[in-house]
Structures are given as C-alpha cells and as structure tokens.
Amino acid sequence: MTFQKINTSLVLIIFFAVQYTASTQNNTNIHFVIEETSFDRLCQSKKILTINGRFPGPTIYARAGETLALDIENKGKDNVTMFCCRGTGSRHVKFDQVEWLVEAGSKVRKNITISDDDEGTLWWHALDIWQRATVHGAFIVHPKPGTNQALPFSMPHDHVDIPIILGEWWKKDVKEIFLEYVDSGGDINSDAFTINGQPGDFYPCSNNGTFRIEVDIGKKYLLRVVNAAMSKTLYFGIARHNLTVIAMDGSPITEPFTTDYIELTIQHSIDCIFEANQQPNYYYMVDVMNISEVYDTNKITTAIIEYQGSYIPSLPPLLPLLPNFSPNYDKSSSRDYLYVIMTFVILGLFFCTTCAVWYRQTNRAHRSAMVTPM
Ligand SMILES: *[C@@H]1O[C@H](CO)[C@@H](O)[C@H](O)[C@H]1NC(C)=O
Ligand SMILES: *[C@@H]1O[C@H](CO)[C@@H](O)[C@H](O)[C@H]1NC(C)=O
Ligand SMILES: *[C@@H]1O[C@H](CO)[C@@H](O)[C@H](O)[C@H]1NC(C)=O
Ligand SMILES: *[C@@H]1O[C@H](CO)[C@@H](O)[C@H](O)[C@H]1NC(C)=O
Ligand SMILES: *[C@@H]1O[C@H](CO)[C@@H](O)[C@H](O)[C@H]1NC(C)=O
Ligand SMILES: *[C@@H]1O[C@H](CO)[C@@H](O)[C@H](O)[C@H]1NC(C)=O
C-alpha cells in the first residue's frame, strides 16, 4: 500500500499520525516506543506509560487485506503485553497475532494481517489493566482499494476521519491505583473522563487543552469513537447534531441509523457520521456516564466542534452549546441485532437439543453395548 493510493481515495486528517513509512513492499511499517511521559492534567503533573509519548496513543490506519509490520520497543520498566485488533466478531486478524509480549528493554516486530472484509474501527491496547488505562489507541481499517466500499456507504470520497478516544484520567499513580484495586476489589473511579486525552472546559486547568475539531459547513465527518474507559458505559453526543451509526467494533452494520447520541459499553467502538449542517457556531461534544447529568457541568467531559468562517460564536465568552440528549433514545434500530441474537439463541437451543438427543442416544447405545454379554 502506498500513500498515493490513500490520497486518491481518501483525504485523511491524521490527528495522531503514526510514523507511516510506505516501503517498497506493500507492507506498512509502524514504530511504537513504550515509554513514560509526563503530562499536565487537572492542575498536576505526572508521568504515565505511553506509546510515543502520546495519550491516547497513535492511531493506526490500515487497509483490509493488508499486512502491517508493527515494531514495538519497550523503554519502560515493566513487561507489556500488547493486544490488537479484535472486534467482537473476532475475525479481524489471525489468532497468533492478537497478543504478544514486549519485555522491558526489548524490541519486537509483529506482522499483523487484516482480513479482507474488514472495515471500521478497532483498537489496540496493553493487556494489563493498569497499562491499558493509558496505553491504547484506535485502529482504523479502510476498505481495500478498488472494492465497493461498504462502510462510508453514503460518504463522499473525501470524508475526514476523526478518531475519538474516550478515556479516563487519574491524579494518582495509575499502577498504584490498580494494584490497590486488585487487592481491595473496590471500584476504580477516575478523576475525569477524557476525550482524546482531555477532560475539557469544565475541569480545572483544562480548557487550554480541550480537544477541538474545526469543521466546514456542509461537510461530513466520520467519527471513530472508542470507549477505552476501564469499567464504565459512556454516552456521547454533539449539541444540535445527529449521528449516523454505520459500523460497530470494526464491522459495518446492515441498517445504519440516526440518533442524537450513542451509548458505548467498554472496549467497544462505533463509527458514526456527523454532518456540519448547523448554524456556524461552537458546539460541545459531550461524554457522560449518566445522560440525566448532561447539563451538570461538574460531571461532563467536553470537546468542541468549531465551524470555520467569520461569525460571532454564541454566548460569550465562547461558551458552546450543550447537546440535548432526548430521554427516549431510539433503540428501534437495535432491533435488528436483537433478531440476529434471537436467531442465534434459537439455533443454539436447537443445536443443543439435537446434540443432547444424539448424546443420549449414542450414550444409551454405548451403554447397551457395554452391558451386552460377551
Ligand atoms: C502485496 O500485494 C499483493 C497484491 O495485492 C499481494 O498478493 C501480496 O500478498 C501483498 N504482500 C504483502 C506482503 O502484503
Ligand atoms: C518479563 O517477562 C520475562 C519472560 O516472561 C520474565 O522472565 C521476566 O521476569 C519479566 N520481567 C518483569 C519485570 O516482569
Ligand atoms: C514479517 O513479514 C516479513 C515479510 O512480509 C517477513 O520477512 C518476516 O519474517 C515476518 N516476521 C515475522 C516475525 O513473522
Ligand atoms: C493556558 O495558556 C496560557 C497562554 O498560553 C498560559 O499562560 C497558561 O498558563 C495556560 N494555563 C494552563 C493551566 O496551562
Ligand atoms: C435529527 O434527526 C431527527 C430524526 O430523524 C430529525 O427530526 C432532526 O431534525 C435531526 N436533527 C438535525 C439537527 O439534523
Ligand atoms: C443519573 O443521574 C440522576 C440525576 O442526578 C440520578 O438520579 C440517577 O440515579 C443517576 N443514575 C445512575 C445510574 O447513576
């Protein structure tokens, strides 16, 4: 795969660009360095384990059918087991490429072959719970060149990818917190949820860093949202903008649906389109644990959608609008999944019953064979 191919089919804005070296072969080489890095958040400075000094880590872009060579160098004090690219369908990469150890002080190369029919967003992360809290990032799979791309089904070719990693921040040392948690079995509450590493405007010492997306009116954007939080289901929405969900966990869905917010359970991802079709202004993108608390500014994590152009944003001093999550989240579109699940349950029951009957019969036959006098 080469850059030219990417450029002709997609214009990518790579917010957390990976060092992407197009080699003479069609392999893409990616270099990750595991290292401790200092960050200022919530009025304090502390070190966390990172990849390439970033939180969240770099986004990996791949194409269906491609083989990536991922070099990981561990400059940290601890061994790190990396985990990559498995959606719930668990068909994305070969079994022996899913997790691997990178010992402290060593460098490991892993080839990762993406299956042909994947497209959507997955994620990679460290396996250890305390390492996973900060060592994670999105893994975006674009369709094979020349194929009928199923994913951006109604997207213009020049759509813009925007990885959105929902994570958490702890003021204390993450390793200590998780070791305590393992000992005590208590809950692991963080000090703030984050959107691309930032708690947003409503947290102390945070508004300088609030994640922002500049958008052009009339354009569509493909948000690649991953819930990388440790244990909490999160809700995500944008003020006055709908989201059209087109893929989940690295696979396109059959019936895309439009909603005003999405619900993400941990370790899951959703690809959704939002169209910059509103009055030019600043709008908040919000991440909350409880939708009833979307107006409680002590409890919400925010990022900003900023329309380009010359206008005066509403509500000085540039306070963006908050989303209005309707209480009756339209779950009708989830019904399809329910049907699929029900079908599997029914098939499963049928299979089990058949199996049990078969087992009883063979067993009986077996037993009767055993008691047959010789
Ligand atoms: C490179 O691409 C060709 C054709 O698309 C394919 O047959 C080959 O397996 C690819 N090689 C690697 C190393 O991915
Ligand atoms: C790292 O892993 C190796 C191999 O499993 C093991 O021998 C070593 O003790 C581990 N080191 C640490 C610091 O856990
Ligand atoms: C990775 O793939 C390259 C060529 O595509 C091959 O030369 C190399 O041996 C592979 N490495 C591993 C660890 O499988
Ligand atoms: C925010 O940015 C301003 C200007 O760059 C700087 O003076 C200030 O210290 C920053 N505040 C924080 C909390 O980082
Ligand atoms: C969002 O979708 C609803 C239902 O499809 C529609 O009534 C509403 O006008 C849409 N809102 C925007 C801002 O596009
Ligand atoms: C959500 O917030 C509302 C209002 O603060 C509260 O009554 C409710 O118990 C919360 N729900 C959960 C699950 O925490």
Coordinates of C-alpha atoms and ligand atoms in Angstrom, one line a residue:
M1 CA 0.0 0.0 0.0
T2 CA 1.3 3.4 -0.8
F3 CA 0.4 7.0 0.1
Q4 CA -0.8 7.7 -3.4
K5 CA -3.5 5.1 -3.1
I6 CA -4.7 6.7 0.1
N7 CA -4.7 10.1 -1.4
T8 CA -6.7 9.2 -4.4
S9 CA -9.4 7.6 -2.5
L10 CA -9.5 9.3 0.9
V11 CA -8.2 12.5 2.4
L12 CA -7.2 11.7 5.9
I13 CA -6.7 14.1 8.6
I14 CA -4.5 12.2 10.9
F15 CA -4.8 13.8 14.2
F16 CA -2.5 11.3 15.9
A17 CA -0.5 10.4 12.9
V18 CA 1.5 7.3 13.0
Q19 CA 5.0 7.3 11.5
Y20 CA 3.8 5.8 8.3
T21 CA 6.6 4.7 6.0
A22 CA 5.5 3.4 2.7
S23 CA 8.0 0.7 1.9
T24 CA 8.9 -0.8 -1.4
Q25 CA 6.8 -3.8 -0.5
N26 CA 3.1 -3.3 0.3
N27 CA 3.8 -3.6 4.0
T28 CA 3.3 -0.6 6.2
N29 CA 5.8 -0.2 9.0
I30 CA 4.7 1.3 12.3
H31 CA 7.1 2.2 15.1
F32 CA 5.9 2.3 18.7
V33 CA 8.0 3.1 21.6
I34 CA 6.7 2.3 25.1
E35 CA 7.9 5.0 27.4
E36 CA 6.9 7.0 30.5
T37 CA 5.9 10.6 29.6
S38 CA 5.0 13.5 31.8
F39 CA 1.6 15.1 31.4
D40 CA -0.1 18.1 33.0
R41 CA -3.8 17.5 33.7
L42 CA -6.2 18.7 36.4
C43 CA -3.6 21.2 37.7
Q44 CA -1.0 18.5 38.4
S45 CA 1.9 17.0 36.6
K46 CA 2.6 13.3 36.5
K47 CA 4.1 10.5 34.5
I48 CA 2.1 7.8 32.7
L49 CA 3.1 5.0 30.5
T50 CA 2.5 5.9 26.8
I51 CA 3.2 4.9 23.3
N52 CA 5.4 7.5 21.5
G53 CA 4.7 10.0 24.3
R54 CA 1.1 10.3 23.5
F55 CA -2.2 9.9 25.4
P56 CA -4.2 8.4 23.8
G57 CA -1.6 6.6 21.7
P58 CA -1.2 7.0 17.9
T59 CA -4.0 5.9 15.5
I60 CA -3.0 3.0 13.2
Y61 CA -4.5 3.2 9.7
A62 CA -4.7 0.1 7.7
R63 CA -6.5 -1.4 4.7
A64 CA -8.5 -4.6 4.6
G65 CA -6.2 -7.4 3.4
E66 CA -3.0 -5.5 4.3
T67 CA -0.1 -6.8 6.3
L68 CA 1.3 -4.3 8.8
A69 CA 4.7 -4.6 10.4
L70 CA 4.4 -3.2 13.9
D71 CA 7.8 -2.6 15.7
I72 CA 7.4 -2.1 19.4
E73 CA 10.3 -1.0 21.6
N74 CA 9.8 -1.2 25.3
K75 CA 11.8 1.5 27.1
G76 CA 9.7 1.2 30.2
K77 CA 10.4 -0.7 33.5
D78 CA 7.7 -3.3 33.0
N79 CA 6.9 -6.0 30.6
V80 CA 4.0 -5.1 28.4
T81 CA 1.7 -7.5 26.6
M82 CA 0.1 -5.8 23.6
F83 CA -3.3 -6.7 22.3
C84 CA -4.5 -5.7 18.9
C85 CA -7.4 -5.5 16.6
R86 CA -10.0 -7.9 17.7
G87 CA -13.6 -6.9 17.3
T88 CA -16.5 -8.9 18.8
G89 CA -16.6 -10.9 15.6
S90 CA -13.0 -11.9 16.4
R91 CA -12.2 -12.5 12.8
H92 CA -10.1 -9.4 12.2
V93 CA -6.6 -10.7 12.5
K94 CA -5.0 -14.2 12.7
F95 CA -5.2 -15.8 16.1
D96 CA -1.5 -15.8 16.8
Q97 CA -1.3 -12.1 16.0
V98 CA -3.7 -10.9 18.7
E99 CA -1.5 -10.6 21.7
W100 CA 2.2 -10.7 22.3
L101 CA 4.8 -9.9 24.9
V102 CA 7.2 -7.0 24.7
E103 CA 9.7 -7.5 27.5
A104 CA 11.1 -4.4 29.3
G105 CA 14.2 -3.3 27.3
S106 CA 13.4 -5.3 24.2
K107 CA 12.2 -4.6 20.7
V108 CA 9.7 -6.9 19.0
R109 CA 8.3 -6.9 15.4
K110 CA 4.9 -8.3 14.8
N111 CA 3.2 -8.8 11.4
I112 CA -0.5 -8.2 11.5
T113 CA -2.6 -9.3 8.6
I114 CA -6.0 -7.7 8.4
S115 CA -8.8 -9.8 6.9
D116 CA -10.1 -8.9 3.5
D117 CA -13.6 -8.0 4.5
D118 CA -13.0 -5.7 7.5
E119 CA -13.7 -2.0 7.6
G120 CA -14.3 0.2 10.6
T121 CA -12.7 1.0 13.9
L122 CA -11.0 -1.4 16.3
W123 CA -8.4 -0.5 18.9
W124 CA -5.1 -1.7 20.3
H125 CA -4.1 -1.6 23.9
A126 CA -1.9 -3.1 26.6
L127 CA -3.4 -6.1 28.2
D128 CA -2.5 -5.5 31.8
I129 CA -5.3 -3.5 33.4
W130 CA -3.1 -0.6 34.7
Q131 CA -1.2 -0.3 31.5
R132 CA -4.4 -0.4 29.4
A133 CA -5.5 2.8 31.2
T134 CA -3.0 4.8 29.3
V135 CA -1.6 2.6 26.6
H136 CA -4.3 2.4 23.9
G137 CA -5.3 3.9 20.6
A138 CA -7.6 3.5 17.6
F139 CA -7.0 1.0 14.8
I140 CA -8.9 2.2 11.7
V141 CA -9.4 -0.2 8.8
H142 CA -10.3 1.3 5.4
P143 CA -11.7 -0.9 2.7
K144 CA -9.5 -2.5 0.1
P145 CA -8.7 -0.2 -2.8
G146 CA -11.0 -0.8 -5.7
T147 CA -13.6 -2.6 -3.7
N148 CA -17.1 -1.4 -3.3
Q149 CA -16.6 0.3 0.0
A150 CA -19.5 -0.7 2.2
L151 CA -18.6 1.4 5.1
P152 CA -18.8 5.0 4.2
F153 CA -22.0 4.0 2.3
S154 CA -23.2 7.5 1.8
M155 CA -19.9 9.3 2.4
P156 CA -18.2 11.5 -0.2
H157 CA -14.8 10.1 -1.1
D158 CA -13.0 12.9 0.6
H159 CA -14.5 12.2 4.0
V160 CA -12.5 13.1 7.1
D161 CA -11.7 10.5 9.7
I162 CA -11.7 11.7 13.3
P163 CA -10.6 9.3 16.0
I164 CA -12.3 10.0 19.3
I165 CA -10.9 8.0 22.2
L166 CA -13.0 8.2 25.4
G167 CA -10.6 7.5 28.3
E168 CA -10.0 8.4 31.9
W169 CA -7.5 10.4 34.0
W170 CA -6.4 9.7 37.5
K171 CA -4.5 12.2 39.6
K172 CA -2.7 9.4 41.5
D173 CA -0.2 6.9 40.0
V174 CA -2.2 4.6 37.8
K175 CA -0.2 1.5 38.7
E176 CA -0.7 2.1 42.4
I177 CA -4.4 2.7 41.9
F178 CA -4.9 -0.6 40.0
L179 CA -2.7 -2.6 42.3
E180 CA -4.8 -1.3 45.2
Y181 CA -8.0 -2.1 43.3
V182 CA -6.9 -5.6 42.7
D183 CA -6.1 -6.0 46.4
S184 CA -9.3 -4.4 47.7
G185 CA -11.7 -5.2 44.9
G186 CA -13.1 -1.7 45.2
D187 CA -14.3 0.5 42.4
I188 CA -11.8 2.2 40.1
N189 CA -13.2 5.7 39.8
S190 CA -11.1 8.2 37.9
D191 CA -10.8 11.9 38.5
A192 CA -12.2 12.7 35.0
F193 CA -13.2 11.1 31.8
T194 CA -11.4 12.4 28.7
I195 CA -12.0 12.9 25.0
N196 CA -8.7 12.3 23.2
G197 CA -6.8 12.7 26.5
Q198 CA -8.5 15.9 27.6
P199 CA -11.2 16.4 30.3
G200 CA -12.4 19.6 28.6
D201 CA -13.6 23.1 29.6
F202 CA -15.4 22.3 32.8
Y203 CA -12.4 20.8 34.6
P204 CA -9.8 22.9 36.4
C205 CA -6.7 23.8 34.4
S206 CA -8.1 22.0 31.4
N207 CA -9.6 24.5 29.0
N208 CA -6.3 25.2 27.3
G209 CA -6.1 21.7 26.1
T210 CA -9.8 21.0 25.2
F211 CA -9.9 18.8 22.1
R212 CA -11.2 20.8 19.1
I213 CA -12.3 19.9 15.7
E214 CA -12.6 22.6 13.0
V215 CA -15.3 21.9 10.6
D216 CA -16.5 23.3 7.3
I217 CA -20.2 23.9 6.8
G218 CA -21.8 21.2 4.6
K219 CA -19.1 18.6 5.1
K220 CA -19.4 15.2 6.6
Y221 CA -17.1 13.8 9.2
L222 CA -16.6 10.2 10.2
L223 CA -16.1 9.9 14.0
R224 CA -14.3 6.8 15.1
V225 CA -15.4 6.5 18.7
V226 CA -13.8 4.0 21.1
N227 CA -14.7 3.6 24.7
A228 CA -11.3 2.9 26.3
A229 CA -12.5 3.6 29.8
M230 CA -11.8 1.0 32.4
S231 CA -15.3 0.0 33.5
K232 CA -18.0 2.5 32.6
T233 CA -20.5 2.6 29.8
L234 CA -20.4 6.1 28.3
Y235 CA -22.8 8.3 26.3
F236 CA -21.6 10.6 23.6
G237 CA -23.3 13.2 21.6
I238 CA -22.9 16.6 19.9
A239 CA -25.0 19.6 20.5
R240 CA -27.7 20.0 17.8
H241 CA -26.2 17.4 15.5
N242 CA -27.4 13.9 14.8
L243 CA -25.0 11.0 14.4
T244 CA -25.5 8.3 11.8
V245 CA -24.1 5.0 13.1
I246 CA -22.6 2.9 10.2
A247 CA -20.3 0.4 11.9
M248 CA -19.6 -1.2 15.2
D249 CA -16.5 -3.0 16.5
G250 CA -14.8 -2.9 13.1
S251 CA -17.7 -4.2 11.0
P252 CA -20.3 -2.3 9.0
I253 CA -23.8 -2.7 10.2
T254 CA -26.6 -3.7 7.8
E255 CA -29.0 -0.9 8.8
P256 CA -27.3 2.4 9.6
F257 CA -29.4 4.5 11.9
T258 CA -29.5 8.1 13.0
T259 CA -29.6 9.1 16.6
D260 CA -28.8 12.1 18.8
Y261 CA -26.4 10.3 20.9
I262 CA -24.6 6.9 21.2
E263 CA -24.1 4.5 24.0
L264 CA -20.8 2.8 24.2
T265 CA -20.0 -0.1 26.5
I266 CA -16.4 -0.6 27.5
Q267 CA -13.9 -1.8 24.9
H268 CA -16.4 -1.2 22.1
S269 CA -16.3 1.2 19.1
I270 CA -18.8 2.9 16.9
D271 CA -18.2 4.6 13.6
C272 CA -20.7 7.4 13.1
I273 CA -21.0 10.2 10.6
F274 CA -21.9 13.7 11.6
E275 CA -22.7 16.4 9.1
A276 CA -21.7 20.0 9.8
N277 CA -25.2 21.3 8.8
Q278 CA -26.0 23.8 11.5
Q279 CA -25.6 27.5 12.0
P280 CA -21.9 28.3 12.2
N281 CA -21.0 28.3 15.9
Y282 CA -19.2 26.4 18.6
Y283 CA -20.9 23.2 19.7
Y284 CA -19.9 20.9 22.6
M285 CA -19.2 17.3 22.0
V286 CA -20.1 15.6 25.3
D287 CA -19.0 12.4 27.0
V288 CA -21.0 11.5 30.1
M289 CA -21.6 8.4 32.3
N290 CA -25.2 9.3 33.0
I291 CA -27.4 11.0 30.4
S292 CA -29.5 12.6 33.1
E293 CA -26.4 14.6 34.1
V294 CA -25.7 16.0 30.7
Y295 CA -26.3 19.6 32.0
D296 CA -24.3 19.1 35.2
T297 CA -21.1 20.8 34.2
N298 CA -19.3 19.1 37.2
K299 CA -19.8 15.8 35.6
I300 CA -19.3 16.2 31.9
T301 CA -16.3 15.9 29.7
T302 CA -16.3 18.1 26.6
A303 CA -14.6 18.8 23.3
I304 CA -15.5 21.5 20.8
I305 CA -16.8 21.5 17.3
E306 CA -15.8 24.8 15.8
Y307 CA -17.3 25.9 12.5
Q308 CA -14.9 27.8 10.3
G309 CA -15.8 31.1 8.9
S310 CA -16.3 34.6 10.3
Y311 CA -19.1 34.8 12.7
I312 CA -19.5 35.6 16.4
P313 CA -20.0 32.5 18.4
S314 CA -23.0 32.5 20.7
L315 CA -22.9 33.0 24.4
P316 CA -19.8 34.9 25.2
P317 CA -17.2 34.0 26.3
L318 CA -17.4 31.5 23.6
L319 CA -19.4 29.0 25.6
P320 CA -20.5 26.4 23.1
L321 CA -24.0 24.9 23.2
L322 CA -24.6 21.7 25.0
P323 CA -26.3 18.7 23.5
N324 CA -29.9 18.0 24.3
F325 CA -30.0 14.2 24.7
S326 CA -33.6 13.2 24.3
P327 CA -34.7 10.9 27.0
N328 CA -36.3 8.4 24.6
Y329 CA -33.2 7.1 22.9
D330 CA -34.4 5.4 19.7
K331 CA -33.5 1.8 20.2
S332 CA -35.7 0.6 17.3
S333 CA -32.6 0.2 15.2
S334 CA -31.1 -2.1 17.7
R335 CA -34.0 -4.5 17.0
D336 CA -32.1 -5.9 14.1
Y337 CA -29.4 -7.0 16.4
L338 CA -32.0 -8.5 18.7
Y339 CA -33.3 -10.5 15.8
V340 CA -29.8 -11.8 15.0
I341 CA -29.2 -12.6 18.6
M342 CA -32.5 -14.3 19.0
T343 CA -31.8 -16.3 15.9
F344 CA -28.5 -17.5 17.3
V345 CA -30.2 -18.3 20.6
I346 CA -32.9 -20.3 18.9
L347 CA -30.3 -22.1 16.6
G348 CA -28.2 -22.7 19.7
L349 CA -31.1 -24.2 21.6
F350 CA -32.0 -26.3 18.6
F351 CA -28.4 -27.4 18.3
C352 CA -28.1 -28.2 22.0
T353 CA -31.4 -30.2 22.0
T354 CA -30.3 -32.1 18.9
C355 CA -26.9 -32.6 20.5
A356 CA -28.4 -33.8 23.8
V357 CA -30.8 -36.2 22.0
W358 CA -27.9 -37.5 19.9
Y359 CA -25.7 -37.8 23.0
R360 CA -28.4 -39.6 25.0
Q361 CA -28.9 -42.0 22.1
T362 CA -25.3 -42.7 21.4
N363 CA -24.7 -43.0 25.1
R364 CA -27.5 -45.4 25.6
A365 CA -26.3 -47.3 22.6
H366 CA -22.8 -47.2 24.1
R367 CA -24.1 -48.4 27.5
S368 CA -26.1 -51.1 26.0
A369 CA -23.1 -52.2 24.0
M370 CA -21.1 -52.3 27.3
V371 CA -23.7 -54.4 29.1
T372 CA -24.0 -56.8 26.2
P373 CA -22.6 -60.0 27.5
M374 CA -19.6 -61.2 25.6
Ligands
LIG1 C1 1.2 -7.2 -1.7 O1 0.1 -7.1 -2.6 C2 -0.1 -8.2 -3.4 C3 -1.2 -7.9 -4.4 O2 -2.2 -7.0 -3.8 C4 -0.4 -9.4 -2.6 O3 -0.6 -10.6 -3.4 C5 0.7 -9.7 -1.6 O4 0.4 -10.8 -0.8 C6 1.0 -8.5 -0.8 N1 2.1 -8.7 0.0 C7 2.2 -8.4 1.3 C8 3.5 -8.7 2.0 O5 1.2 -7.9 1.9
LIG2 C1 9.3 -10.2 31.7 O1 9.0 -11.4 31.1 C2 10.0 -12.4 31.1 C3 9.6 -13.5 30.2 O2 8.3 -13.9 30.5 C4 10.3 -12.8 32.5 O3 11.3 -13.7 32.6 C5 10.7 -11.5 33.3 O4 10.8 -11.8 34.7 C6 9.6 -10.4 33.2 N1 10.1 -9.2 33.8 C7 9.4 -8.5 34.6 C8 10.0 -7.2 35.1 O5 8.2 -8.8 35.0
LIG3 C1 7.0 -10.4 8.7 O1 6.8 -10.3 7.3 C2 8.0 -10.2 6.6 C3 7.7 -10.1 5.1 O2 6.4 -9.7 4.9 C4 8.9 -11.5 6.8 O3 10.1 -11.3 6.2 C5 9.1 -11.6 8.3 O4 9.8 -12.8 8.6 C6 7.9 -11.6 9.1 N1 8.2 -11.5 10.5 C7 7.6 -12.3 11.4 C8 8.0 -12.1 12.8 O5 6.7 -13.1 11.1
LIG4 C1 -3.1 28.4 29.2 O1 -2.4 29.1 28.2 C2 -1.9 30.4 28.6 C3 -1.4 31.0 27.3 O2 -0.7 30.2 26.5 C4 -0.9 30.2 29.6 O3 -0.4 31.5 30.0 C5 -1.5 29.5 30.8 O4 -0.5 29.2 31.8 C6 -2.1 28.2 30.4 N1 -2.8 27.6 31.5 C7 -2.7 26.3 31.9 C8 -3.5 25.9 33.0 O5 -2.0 25.6 31.3
LIG5 C1 -32.1 14.6 13.8 O1 -32.9 13.5 13.5 C2 -34.2 13.7 13.8 C3 -35.0 12.4 13.5 O2 -34.5 11.8 12.3 C4 -34.8 14.9 13.0 O3 -36.1 15.1 13.3 C5 -34.0 16.1 13.3 O4 -34.4 17.2 12.6 C6 -32.5 15.9 13.1 N1 -31.7 17.0 13.6 C7 -30.8 17.6 13.0 C8 -30.1 18.7 13.7 O5 -30.4 17.2 11.9
LIG6 C1 -28.2 9.5 36.9 O1 -28.4 10.8 37.4 C2 -29.6 11.1 38.0 C3 -29.7 12.6 38.3 O2 -28.6 13.0 39.0 C4 -29.7 10.2 39.3 O3 -31.0 10.4 39.9 C5 -29.6 8.7 38.8 O4 -29.5 7.9 40.0 C6 -28.3 8.6 38.0 N1 -28.3 7.2 37.5 C7 -27.2 6.4 37.7 C8 -27.3 5.1 37.1 O5 -26.2 6.7 38.3

